[in-house]
Short mmCIF file of C-alpha atoms and ligand atoms in Angstrom, two decimals:
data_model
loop_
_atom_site.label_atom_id
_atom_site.label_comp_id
_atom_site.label_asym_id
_atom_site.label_seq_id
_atom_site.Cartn_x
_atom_site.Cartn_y
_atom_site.Cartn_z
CA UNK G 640 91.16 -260.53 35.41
CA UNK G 641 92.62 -262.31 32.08
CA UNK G 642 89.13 -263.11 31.75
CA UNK G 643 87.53 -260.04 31.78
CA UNK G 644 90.49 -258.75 29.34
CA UNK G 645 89.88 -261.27 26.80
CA UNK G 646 86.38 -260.81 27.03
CA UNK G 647 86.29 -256.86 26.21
CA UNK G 648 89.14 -257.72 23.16
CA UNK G 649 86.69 -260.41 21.96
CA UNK G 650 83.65 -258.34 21.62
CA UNK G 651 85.88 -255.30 20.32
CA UNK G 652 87.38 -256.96 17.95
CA UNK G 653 83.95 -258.15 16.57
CA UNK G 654 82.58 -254.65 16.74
CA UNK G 655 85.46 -253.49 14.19
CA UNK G 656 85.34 -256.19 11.76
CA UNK G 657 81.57 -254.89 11.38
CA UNK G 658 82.67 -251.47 10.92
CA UNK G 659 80.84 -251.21 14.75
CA UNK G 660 83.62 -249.91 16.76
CA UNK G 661 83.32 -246.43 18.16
CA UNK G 662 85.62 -244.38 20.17
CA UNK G 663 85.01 -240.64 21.43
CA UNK G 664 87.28 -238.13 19.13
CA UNK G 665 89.33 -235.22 21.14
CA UNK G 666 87.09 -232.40 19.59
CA UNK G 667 87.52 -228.75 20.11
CA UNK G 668 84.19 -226.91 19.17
CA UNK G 669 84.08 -222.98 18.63
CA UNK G 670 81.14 -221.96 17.99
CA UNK G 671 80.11 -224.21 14.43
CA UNK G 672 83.48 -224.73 13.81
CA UNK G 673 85.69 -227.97 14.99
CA UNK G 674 89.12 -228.43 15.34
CA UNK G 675 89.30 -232.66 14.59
CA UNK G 676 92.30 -234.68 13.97
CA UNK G 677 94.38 -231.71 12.59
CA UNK G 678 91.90 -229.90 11.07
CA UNK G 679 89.62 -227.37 11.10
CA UNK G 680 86.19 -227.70 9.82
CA UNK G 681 82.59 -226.58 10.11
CA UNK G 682 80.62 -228.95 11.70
CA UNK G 683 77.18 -230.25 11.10
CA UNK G 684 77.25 -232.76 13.66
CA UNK G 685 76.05 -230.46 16.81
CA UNK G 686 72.72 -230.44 18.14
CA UNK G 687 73.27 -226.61 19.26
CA UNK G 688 70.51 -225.62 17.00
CA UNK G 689 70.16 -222.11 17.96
CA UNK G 690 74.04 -222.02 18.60
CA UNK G 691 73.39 -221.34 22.44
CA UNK G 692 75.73 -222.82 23.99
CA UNK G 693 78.49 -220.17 23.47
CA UNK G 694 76.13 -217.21 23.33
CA UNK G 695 76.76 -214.26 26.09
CA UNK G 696 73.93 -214.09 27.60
CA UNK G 697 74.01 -217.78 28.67
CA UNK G 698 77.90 -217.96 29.82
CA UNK G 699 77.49 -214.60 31.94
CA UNK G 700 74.23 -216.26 33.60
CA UNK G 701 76.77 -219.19 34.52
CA UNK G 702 79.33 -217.39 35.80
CA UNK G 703 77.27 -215.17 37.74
CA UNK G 704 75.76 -218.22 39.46
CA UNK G 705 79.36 -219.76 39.62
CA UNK G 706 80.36 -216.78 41.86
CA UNK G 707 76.93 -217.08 43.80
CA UNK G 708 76.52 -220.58 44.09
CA UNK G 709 79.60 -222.53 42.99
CA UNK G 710 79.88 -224.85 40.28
CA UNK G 711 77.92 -227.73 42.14
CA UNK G 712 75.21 -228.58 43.74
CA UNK G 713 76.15 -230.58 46.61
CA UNK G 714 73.29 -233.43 46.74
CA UNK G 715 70.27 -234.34 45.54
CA UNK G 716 67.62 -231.95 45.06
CA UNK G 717 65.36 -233.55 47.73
CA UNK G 718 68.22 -233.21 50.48
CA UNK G 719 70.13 -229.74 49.84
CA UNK G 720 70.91 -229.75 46.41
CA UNK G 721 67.59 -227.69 44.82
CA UNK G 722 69.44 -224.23 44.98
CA UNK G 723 66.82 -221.28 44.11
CA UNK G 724 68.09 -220.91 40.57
CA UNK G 725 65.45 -224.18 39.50
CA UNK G 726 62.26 -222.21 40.66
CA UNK G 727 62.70 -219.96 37.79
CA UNK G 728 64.17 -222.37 35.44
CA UNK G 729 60.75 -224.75 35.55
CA UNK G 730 58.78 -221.82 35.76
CA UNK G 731 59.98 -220.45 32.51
CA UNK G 732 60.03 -224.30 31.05
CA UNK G 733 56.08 -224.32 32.26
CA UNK G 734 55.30 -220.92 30.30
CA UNK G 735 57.06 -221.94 27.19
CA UNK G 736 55.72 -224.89 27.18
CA UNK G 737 52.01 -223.92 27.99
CA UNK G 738 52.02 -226.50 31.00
CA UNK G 739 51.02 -226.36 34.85
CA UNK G 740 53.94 -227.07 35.79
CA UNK G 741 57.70 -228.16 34.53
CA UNK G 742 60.61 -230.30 36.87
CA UNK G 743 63.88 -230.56 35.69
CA UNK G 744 66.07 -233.56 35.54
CA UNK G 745 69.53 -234.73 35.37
CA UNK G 746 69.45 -234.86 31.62
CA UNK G 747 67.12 -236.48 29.06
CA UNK G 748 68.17 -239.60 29.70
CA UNK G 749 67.41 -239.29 33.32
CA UNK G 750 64.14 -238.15 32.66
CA UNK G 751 62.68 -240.32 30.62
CA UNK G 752 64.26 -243.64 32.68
CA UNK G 753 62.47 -241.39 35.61
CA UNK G 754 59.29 -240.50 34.25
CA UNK G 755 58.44 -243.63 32.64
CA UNK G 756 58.67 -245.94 35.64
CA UNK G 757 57.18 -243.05 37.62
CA UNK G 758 53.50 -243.71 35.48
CA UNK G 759 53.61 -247.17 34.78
CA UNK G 760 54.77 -250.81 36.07
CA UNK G 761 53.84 -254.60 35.68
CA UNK G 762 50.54 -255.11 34.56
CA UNK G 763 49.98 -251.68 32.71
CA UNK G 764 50.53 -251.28 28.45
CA UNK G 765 52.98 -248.62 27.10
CA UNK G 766 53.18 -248.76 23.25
CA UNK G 767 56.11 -246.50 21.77
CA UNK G 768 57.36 -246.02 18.15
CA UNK G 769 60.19 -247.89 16.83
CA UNK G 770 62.16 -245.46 15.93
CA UNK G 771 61.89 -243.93 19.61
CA UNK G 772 65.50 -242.61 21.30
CA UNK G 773 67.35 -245.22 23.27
CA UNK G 774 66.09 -243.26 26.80
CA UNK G 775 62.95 -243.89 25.78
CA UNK G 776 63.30 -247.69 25.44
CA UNK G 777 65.29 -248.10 28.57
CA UNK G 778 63.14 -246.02 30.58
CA UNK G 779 60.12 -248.48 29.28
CA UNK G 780 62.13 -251.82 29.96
CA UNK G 781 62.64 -250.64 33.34
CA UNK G 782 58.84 -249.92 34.42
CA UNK G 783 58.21 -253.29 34.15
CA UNK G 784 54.93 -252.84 32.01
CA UNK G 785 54.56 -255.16 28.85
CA UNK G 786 56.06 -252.93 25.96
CA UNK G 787 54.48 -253.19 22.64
CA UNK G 788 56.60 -251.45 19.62
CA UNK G 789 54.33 -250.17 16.83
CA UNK G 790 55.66 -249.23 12.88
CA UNK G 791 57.21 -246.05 12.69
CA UNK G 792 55.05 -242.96 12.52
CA UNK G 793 52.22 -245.15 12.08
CA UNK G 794 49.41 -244.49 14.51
CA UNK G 795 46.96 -246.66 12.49
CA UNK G 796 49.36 -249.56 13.89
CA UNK G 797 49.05 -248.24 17.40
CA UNK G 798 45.98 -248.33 17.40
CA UNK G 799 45.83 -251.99 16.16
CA UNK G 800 48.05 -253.06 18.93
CA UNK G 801 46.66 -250.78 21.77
CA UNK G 802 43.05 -252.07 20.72
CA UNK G 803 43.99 -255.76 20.83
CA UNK G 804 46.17 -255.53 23.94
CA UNK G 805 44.65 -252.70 26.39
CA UNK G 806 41.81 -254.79 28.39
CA UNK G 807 43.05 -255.77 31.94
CA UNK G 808 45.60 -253.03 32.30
CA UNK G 809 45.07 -250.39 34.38
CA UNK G 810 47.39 -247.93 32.83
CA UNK G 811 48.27 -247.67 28.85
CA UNK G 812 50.84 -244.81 28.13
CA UNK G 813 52.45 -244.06 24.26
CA UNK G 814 55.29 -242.66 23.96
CA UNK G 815 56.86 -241.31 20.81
CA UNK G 816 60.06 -238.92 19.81
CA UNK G 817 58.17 -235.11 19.17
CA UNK G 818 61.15 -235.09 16.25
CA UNK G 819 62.84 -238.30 15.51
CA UNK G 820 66.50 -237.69 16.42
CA UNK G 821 68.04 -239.37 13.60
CA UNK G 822 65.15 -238.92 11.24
CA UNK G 823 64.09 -235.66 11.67
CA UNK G 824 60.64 -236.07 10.74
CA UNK G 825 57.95 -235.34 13.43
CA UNK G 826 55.80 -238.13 14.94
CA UNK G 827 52.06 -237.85 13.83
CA UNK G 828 50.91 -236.50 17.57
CA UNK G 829 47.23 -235.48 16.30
CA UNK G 830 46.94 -239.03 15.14
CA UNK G 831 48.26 -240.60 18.46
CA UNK G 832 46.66 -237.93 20.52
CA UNK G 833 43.15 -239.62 19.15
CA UNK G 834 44.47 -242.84 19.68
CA UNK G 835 45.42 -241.90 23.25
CA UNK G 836 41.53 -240.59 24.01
CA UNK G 837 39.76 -243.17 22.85
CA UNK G 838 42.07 -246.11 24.77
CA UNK G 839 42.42 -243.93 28.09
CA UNK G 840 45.84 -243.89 27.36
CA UNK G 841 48.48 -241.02 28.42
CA UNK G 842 50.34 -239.92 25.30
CA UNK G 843 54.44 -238.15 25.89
CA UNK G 844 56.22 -236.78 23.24
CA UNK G 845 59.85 -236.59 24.09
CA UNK G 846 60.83 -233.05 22.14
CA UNK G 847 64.76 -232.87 22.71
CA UNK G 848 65.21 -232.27 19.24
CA UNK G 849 61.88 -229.78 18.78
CA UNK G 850 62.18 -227.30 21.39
CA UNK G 851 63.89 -224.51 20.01
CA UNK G 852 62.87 -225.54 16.39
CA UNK G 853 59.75 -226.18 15.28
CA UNK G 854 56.33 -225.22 16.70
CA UNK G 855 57.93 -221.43 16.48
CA UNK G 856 60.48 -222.70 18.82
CA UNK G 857 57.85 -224.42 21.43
CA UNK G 858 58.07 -227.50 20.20
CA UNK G 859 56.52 -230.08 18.08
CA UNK G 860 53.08 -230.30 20.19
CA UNK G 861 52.76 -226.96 19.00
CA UNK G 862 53.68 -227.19 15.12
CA UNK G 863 50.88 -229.65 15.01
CA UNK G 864 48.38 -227.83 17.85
CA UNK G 865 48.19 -231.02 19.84
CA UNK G 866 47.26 -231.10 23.14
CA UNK G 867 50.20 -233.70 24.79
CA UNK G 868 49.76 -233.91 28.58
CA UNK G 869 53.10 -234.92 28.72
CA UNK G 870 56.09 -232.98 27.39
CA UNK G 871 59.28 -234.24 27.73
CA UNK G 872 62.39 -232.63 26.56
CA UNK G 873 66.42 -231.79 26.96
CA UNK G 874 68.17 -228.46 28.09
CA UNK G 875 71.04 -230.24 26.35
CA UNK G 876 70.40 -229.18 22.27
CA UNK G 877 68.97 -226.05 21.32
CA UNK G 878 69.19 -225.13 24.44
CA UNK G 879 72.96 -225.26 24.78
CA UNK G 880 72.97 -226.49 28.10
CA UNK G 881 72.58 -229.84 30.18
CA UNK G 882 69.68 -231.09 31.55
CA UNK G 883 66.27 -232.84 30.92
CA UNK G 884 62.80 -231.87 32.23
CA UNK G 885 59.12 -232.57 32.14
CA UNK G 886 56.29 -229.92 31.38
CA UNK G 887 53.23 -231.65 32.75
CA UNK G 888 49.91 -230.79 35.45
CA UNK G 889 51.22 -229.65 38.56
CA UNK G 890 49.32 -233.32 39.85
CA UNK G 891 51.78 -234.97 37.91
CA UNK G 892 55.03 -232.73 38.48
CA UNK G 893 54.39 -233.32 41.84
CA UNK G 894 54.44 -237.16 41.65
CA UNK G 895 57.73 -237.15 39.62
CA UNK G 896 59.23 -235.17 42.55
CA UNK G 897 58.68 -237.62 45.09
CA UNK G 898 58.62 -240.66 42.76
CA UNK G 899 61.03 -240.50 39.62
CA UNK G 900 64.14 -242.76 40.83
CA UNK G 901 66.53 -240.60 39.28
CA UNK G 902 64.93 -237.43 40.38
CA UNK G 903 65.16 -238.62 43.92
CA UNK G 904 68.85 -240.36 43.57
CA UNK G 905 70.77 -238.30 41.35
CA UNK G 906 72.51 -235.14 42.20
CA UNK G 907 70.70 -231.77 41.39
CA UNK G 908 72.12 -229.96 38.03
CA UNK G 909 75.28 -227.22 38.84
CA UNK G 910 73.65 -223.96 39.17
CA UNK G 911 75.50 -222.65 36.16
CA UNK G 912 74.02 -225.09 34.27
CA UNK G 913 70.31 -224.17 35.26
CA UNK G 914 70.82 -220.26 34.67
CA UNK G 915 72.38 -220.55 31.75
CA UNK G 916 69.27 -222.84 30.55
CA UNK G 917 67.01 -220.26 31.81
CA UNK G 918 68.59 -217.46 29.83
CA UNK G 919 68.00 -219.70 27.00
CA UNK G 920 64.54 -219.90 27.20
CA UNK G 921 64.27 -216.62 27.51
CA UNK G 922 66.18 -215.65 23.96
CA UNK G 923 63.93 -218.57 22.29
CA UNK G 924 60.87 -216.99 23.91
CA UNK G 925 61.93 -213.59 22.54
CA UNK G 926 64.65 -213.90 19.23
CA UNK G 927 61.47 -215.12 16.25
CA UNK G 928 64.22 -214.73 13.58
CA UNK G 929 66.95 -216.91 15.61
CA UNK G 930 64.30 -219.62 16.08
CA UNK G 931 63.40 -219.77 12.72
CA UNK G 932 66.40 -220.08 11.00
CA UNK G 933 67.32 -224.07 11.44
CA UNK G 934 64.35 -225.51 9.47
CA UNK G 935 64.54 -222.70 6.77
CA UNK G 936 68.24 -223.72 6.39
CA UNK G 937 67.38 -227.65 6.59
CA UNK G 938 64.33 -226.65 4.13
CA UNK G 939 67.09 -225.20 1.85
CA UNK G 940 69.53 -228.08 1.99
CA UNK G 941 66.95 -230.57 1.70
CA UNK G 942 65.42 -229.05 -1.56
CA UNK G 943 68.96 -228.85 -2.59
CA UNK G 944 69.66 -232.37 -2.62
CA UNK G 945 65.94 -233.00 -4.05
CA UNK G 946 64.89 -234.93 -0.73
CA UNK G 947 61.77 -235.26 0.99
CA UNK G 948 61.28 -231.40 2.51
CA UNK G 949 62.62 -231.11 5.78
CA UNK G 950 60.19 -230.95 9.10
CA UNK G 951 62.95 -230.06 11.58
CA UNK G 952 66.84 -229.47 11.62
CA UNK G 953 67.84 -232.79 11.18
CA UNK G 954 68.11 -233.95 7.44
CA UNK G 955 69.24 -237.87 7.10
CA UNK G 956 71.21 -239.14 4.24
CA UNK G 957 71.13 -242.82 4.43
CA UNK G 958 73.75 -244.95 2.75
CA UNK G 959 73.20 -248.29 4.05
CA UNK G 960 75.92 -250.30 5.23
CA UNK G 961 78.11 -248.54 8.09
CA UNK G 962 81.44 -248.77 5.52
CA UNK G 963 79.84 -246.51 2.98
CA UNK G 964 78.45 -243.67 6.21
CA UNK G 965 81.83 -244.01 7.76
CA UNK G 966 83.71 -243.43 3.87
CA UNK G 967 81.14 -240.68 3.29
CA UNK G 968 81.67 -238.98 6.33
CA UNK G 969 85.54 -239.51 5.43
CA UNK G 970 85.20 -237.68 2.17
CA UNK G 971 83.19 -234.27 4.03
CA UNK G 972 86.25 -234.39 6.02
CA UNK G 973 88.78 -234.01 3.49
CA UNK G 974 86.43 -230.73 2.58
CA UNK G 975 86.49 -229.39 5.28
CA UNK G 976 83.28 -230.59 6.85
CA UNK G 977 82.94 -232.39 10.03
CA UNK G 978 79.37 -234.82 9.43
CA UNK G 979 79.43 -238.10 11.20
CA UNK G 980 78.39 -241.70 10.27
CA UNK G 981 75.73 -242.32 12.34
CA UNK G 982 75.78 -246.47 12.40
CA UNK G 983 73.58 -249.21 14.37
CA UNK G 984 72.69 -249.56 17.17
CA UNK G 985 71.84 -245.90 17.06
CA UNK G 986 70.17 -246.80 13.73
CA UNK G 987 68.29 -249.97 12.21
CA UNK G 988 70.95 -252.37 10.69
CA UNK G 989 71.46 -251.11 6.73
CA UNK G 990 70.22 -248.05 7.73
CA UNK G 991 73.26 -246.47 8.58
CA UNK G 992 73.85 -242.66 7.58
CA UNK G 993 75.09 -239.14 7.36
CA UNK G 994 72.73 -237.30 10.13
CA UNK G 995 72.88 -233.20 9.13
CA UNK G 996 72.31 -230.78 11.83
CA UNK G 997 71.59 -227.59 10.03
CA UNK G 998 72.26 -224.78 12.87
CA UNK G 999 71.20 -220.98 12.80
CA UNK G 1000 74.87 -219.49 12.40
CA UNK G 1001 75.79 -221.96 9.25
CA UNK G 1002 75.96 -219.85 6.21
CA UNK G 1003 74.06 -220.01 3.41
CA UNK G 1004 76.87 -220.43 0.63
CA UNK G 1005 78.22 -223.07 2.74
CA UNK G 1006 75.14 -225.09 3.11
CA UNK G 1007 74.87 -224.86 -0.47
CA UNK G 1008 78.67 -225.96 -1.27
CA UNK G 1009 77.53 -229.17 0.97
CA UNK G 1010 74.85 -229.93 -0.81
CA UNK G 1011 76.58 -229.87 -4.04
CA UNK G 1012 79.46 -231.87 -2.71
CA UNK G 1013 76.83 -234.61 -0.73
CA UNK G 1014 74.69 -234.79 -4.55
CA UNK G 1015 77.95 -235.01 -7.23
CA UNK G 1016 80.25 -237.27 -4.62
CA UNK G 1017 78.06 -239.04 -2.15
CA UNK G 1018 75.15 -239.81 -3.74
CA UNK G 1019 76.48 -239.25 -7.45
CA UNK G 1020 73.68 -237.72 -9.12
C1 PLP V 994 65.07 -237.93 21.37
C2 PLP V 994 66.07 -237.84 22.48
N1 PLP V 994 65.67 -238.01 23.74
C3 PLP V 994 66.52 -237.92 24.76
C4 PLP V 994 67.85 -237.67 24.57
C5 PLP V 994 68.77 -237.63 25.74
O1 PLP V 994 68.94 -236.33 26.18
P1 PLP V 994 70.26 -235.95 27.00
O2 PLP V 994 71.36 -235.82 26.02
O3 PLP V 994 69.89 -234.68 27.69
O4 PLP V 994 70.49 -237.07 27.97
C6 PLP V 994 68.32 -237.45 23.26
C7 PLP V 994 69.72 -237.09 22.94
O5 PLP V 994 70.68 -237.47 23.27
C8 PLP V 994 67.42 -237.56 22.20
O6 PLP V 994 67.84 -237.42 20.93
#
């Protein structure tokens, strides 16, 4: 046991003379507003895009399917736990999302460690940017199939790689972010979706951060008019509820629900959880203006700070060494805003940054005030 103590001290000590160590922070969201540490302050930290997650509609869906069907649900969906409220969820995901057919997972995470294994294993190719999400790598490790990273964004190199490596494997699959999480910048899918034809390769776009956003609010297949056969996402961000799912053929739905592990050994979502994402899809389906609004205001704080123009809601600053994100993020504290260092592992080492999550509800002025803050005290220009 003295051990095992001195172990976890060891490596946290090292983590915090790198500026590495992370802890979670009590915080008490209303809305786009925080309460942190003391102190109130407008947050640009959320990935509630469309500010969902406190809207009506959604929290009287949940507590109408509280009182119907309590707040869990009791097993795995293949045993008891696939209450009615799904069928209408992935039917609603598979509309949206011009698919066959749509199943729902535990959360992103769970999907793609599900889906991933589910389509390929030892002895097939998957090639998958960089840059991709952490899910995305983890779910690759675990299939078993020889992984190839190529160069962010750059489909030129996947094709390189999937052209010198693809003979003798049965299955090739690429797999790219739809909107790089902390990037914002959407993955060239035309360009892969060539790639993907001409090597018989499958091509999924994970879209957590699109859906909602771009591709007027389906996602970034459709900002780009690319035919992905598999569509990935989270009920988790714009959303503003919990949960992961798959849009796919109803061939391929089918064989996640009797052979993505954590489909089969993970609990089915609370019913809450589900109706409250399905009365999401349903304002993103029919609220243009609501959808819009994100990128316009990322558009607005990007051109504000006179950086590249901004392809989703996400707008990186990036600082370099963790010390300067974490000081940064420090001094947006101190007025009044709550943006947070984003520092490796989740980033490339001297990448580390201030990630902006421009929302519908912020207000104008106050993106504006930012900006001039970020420009005269962060980046001093
Ligand atoms: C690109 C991407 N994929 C997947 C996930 C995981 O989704 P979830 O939070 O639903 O597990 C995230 C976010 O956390 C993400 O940014």
């Amino acid at each position: 046991m003295g051990s095992l103590d001195e172990f976890a001290r060891a490596k946290l000590a090292g983590l915090e003379r790198a500026g590495l160590r992370r802890a979670p922070v009590v915080t008490d969201r209303e809305g786009i507003w925080v309460e942190r540490e003391g102190c109130r302050l407008l947050s640009f930290s959320c990935n509630d895009y469309l500010n969902l997650s406190r809207h009506p509609a959604l929290v009287e869906a949940a507590i109408a399917a509280t009182h119907r069907y309590g707040v869990g649900a009791g097993a795995s969906r293949l045993v008891t736990g696939n209450h009615p409220l799904y069928d209408e969820l992935e039917a609603r995901l598979a509309r949206l999302k011009g698919s066959e057919a749509a199943c729902v997972f535990g959360s992103g995470y769970l999907a793609n460690t599900g889906i991933i294994p589910a389509l390929v294993g030892p002895g097939d190719l998957i090639l998958i940017d960089e840059l991709s999400h952490a899910c995305i790598h983890a779910g690759a490790k675990l299939s078993g199939a020889t992984v190839l990273p190529y160069r962010h964004a750059d489909a030129a190199h996947a094709q390189t790689l999937i052209a010198a490596h693809r003979s003798g494997k049965p299955h090739a699959l690429i797999v790219t972010d739809g909107v790089f999480s902390m990037d914002g910048d959407l993955a060239p899918l035309p360009q892969l979706a060539e790639v993907a034809q001409r090597y018989d390769a499958w091509l999924l776009a994970d879209d957590a951060h699109g859906l909602g956003v771009v591709g007027a609010g389906r996602g970034s297949s459709f900002a780009s008019g690319t035919d992905v056969p598999l569509q990935m996402g989270t009920l988790s961000k714009a959303i503003g509820a919990y949960g992961g799912y798959l849009c796919a053929s109803r061939a391929v739905i089918d064989l996640m629900r009797t052979r993505a592990r954590t489909f089969i050994y993970s609990t089915g979502l609370p019913p809450p959880v589900v109706a409250a994402a399905t009365a999401a899809v349903d304002l993103i389906e029919r609220d243009r203006d609501l959808v819009a609004a994100p990128l316009r205001k990322a558009k607005a704080f990007a051109r504000a700070l006179a950086l590249p123009e901004a392809q989703s809601a996400i707008v990186p600053v990036i600082l370099g060494e963790a010390e300067a994100a974490v000081a940064a993020s420090r001094l947006l504290m101190e007025e009044g805003f709550l943006v947070v260092a984003i520092r490796p592992p989740t980033v490339p080492a001297g990448t580390a940054r201030l990630r902006f999550a421009l929302t519908a509800q912020h207000p104008d002025d106050e993106v504006e005030r930012l900006a001039g803050i970020v420009r005269r005290r962060v980046l001093r220009r």
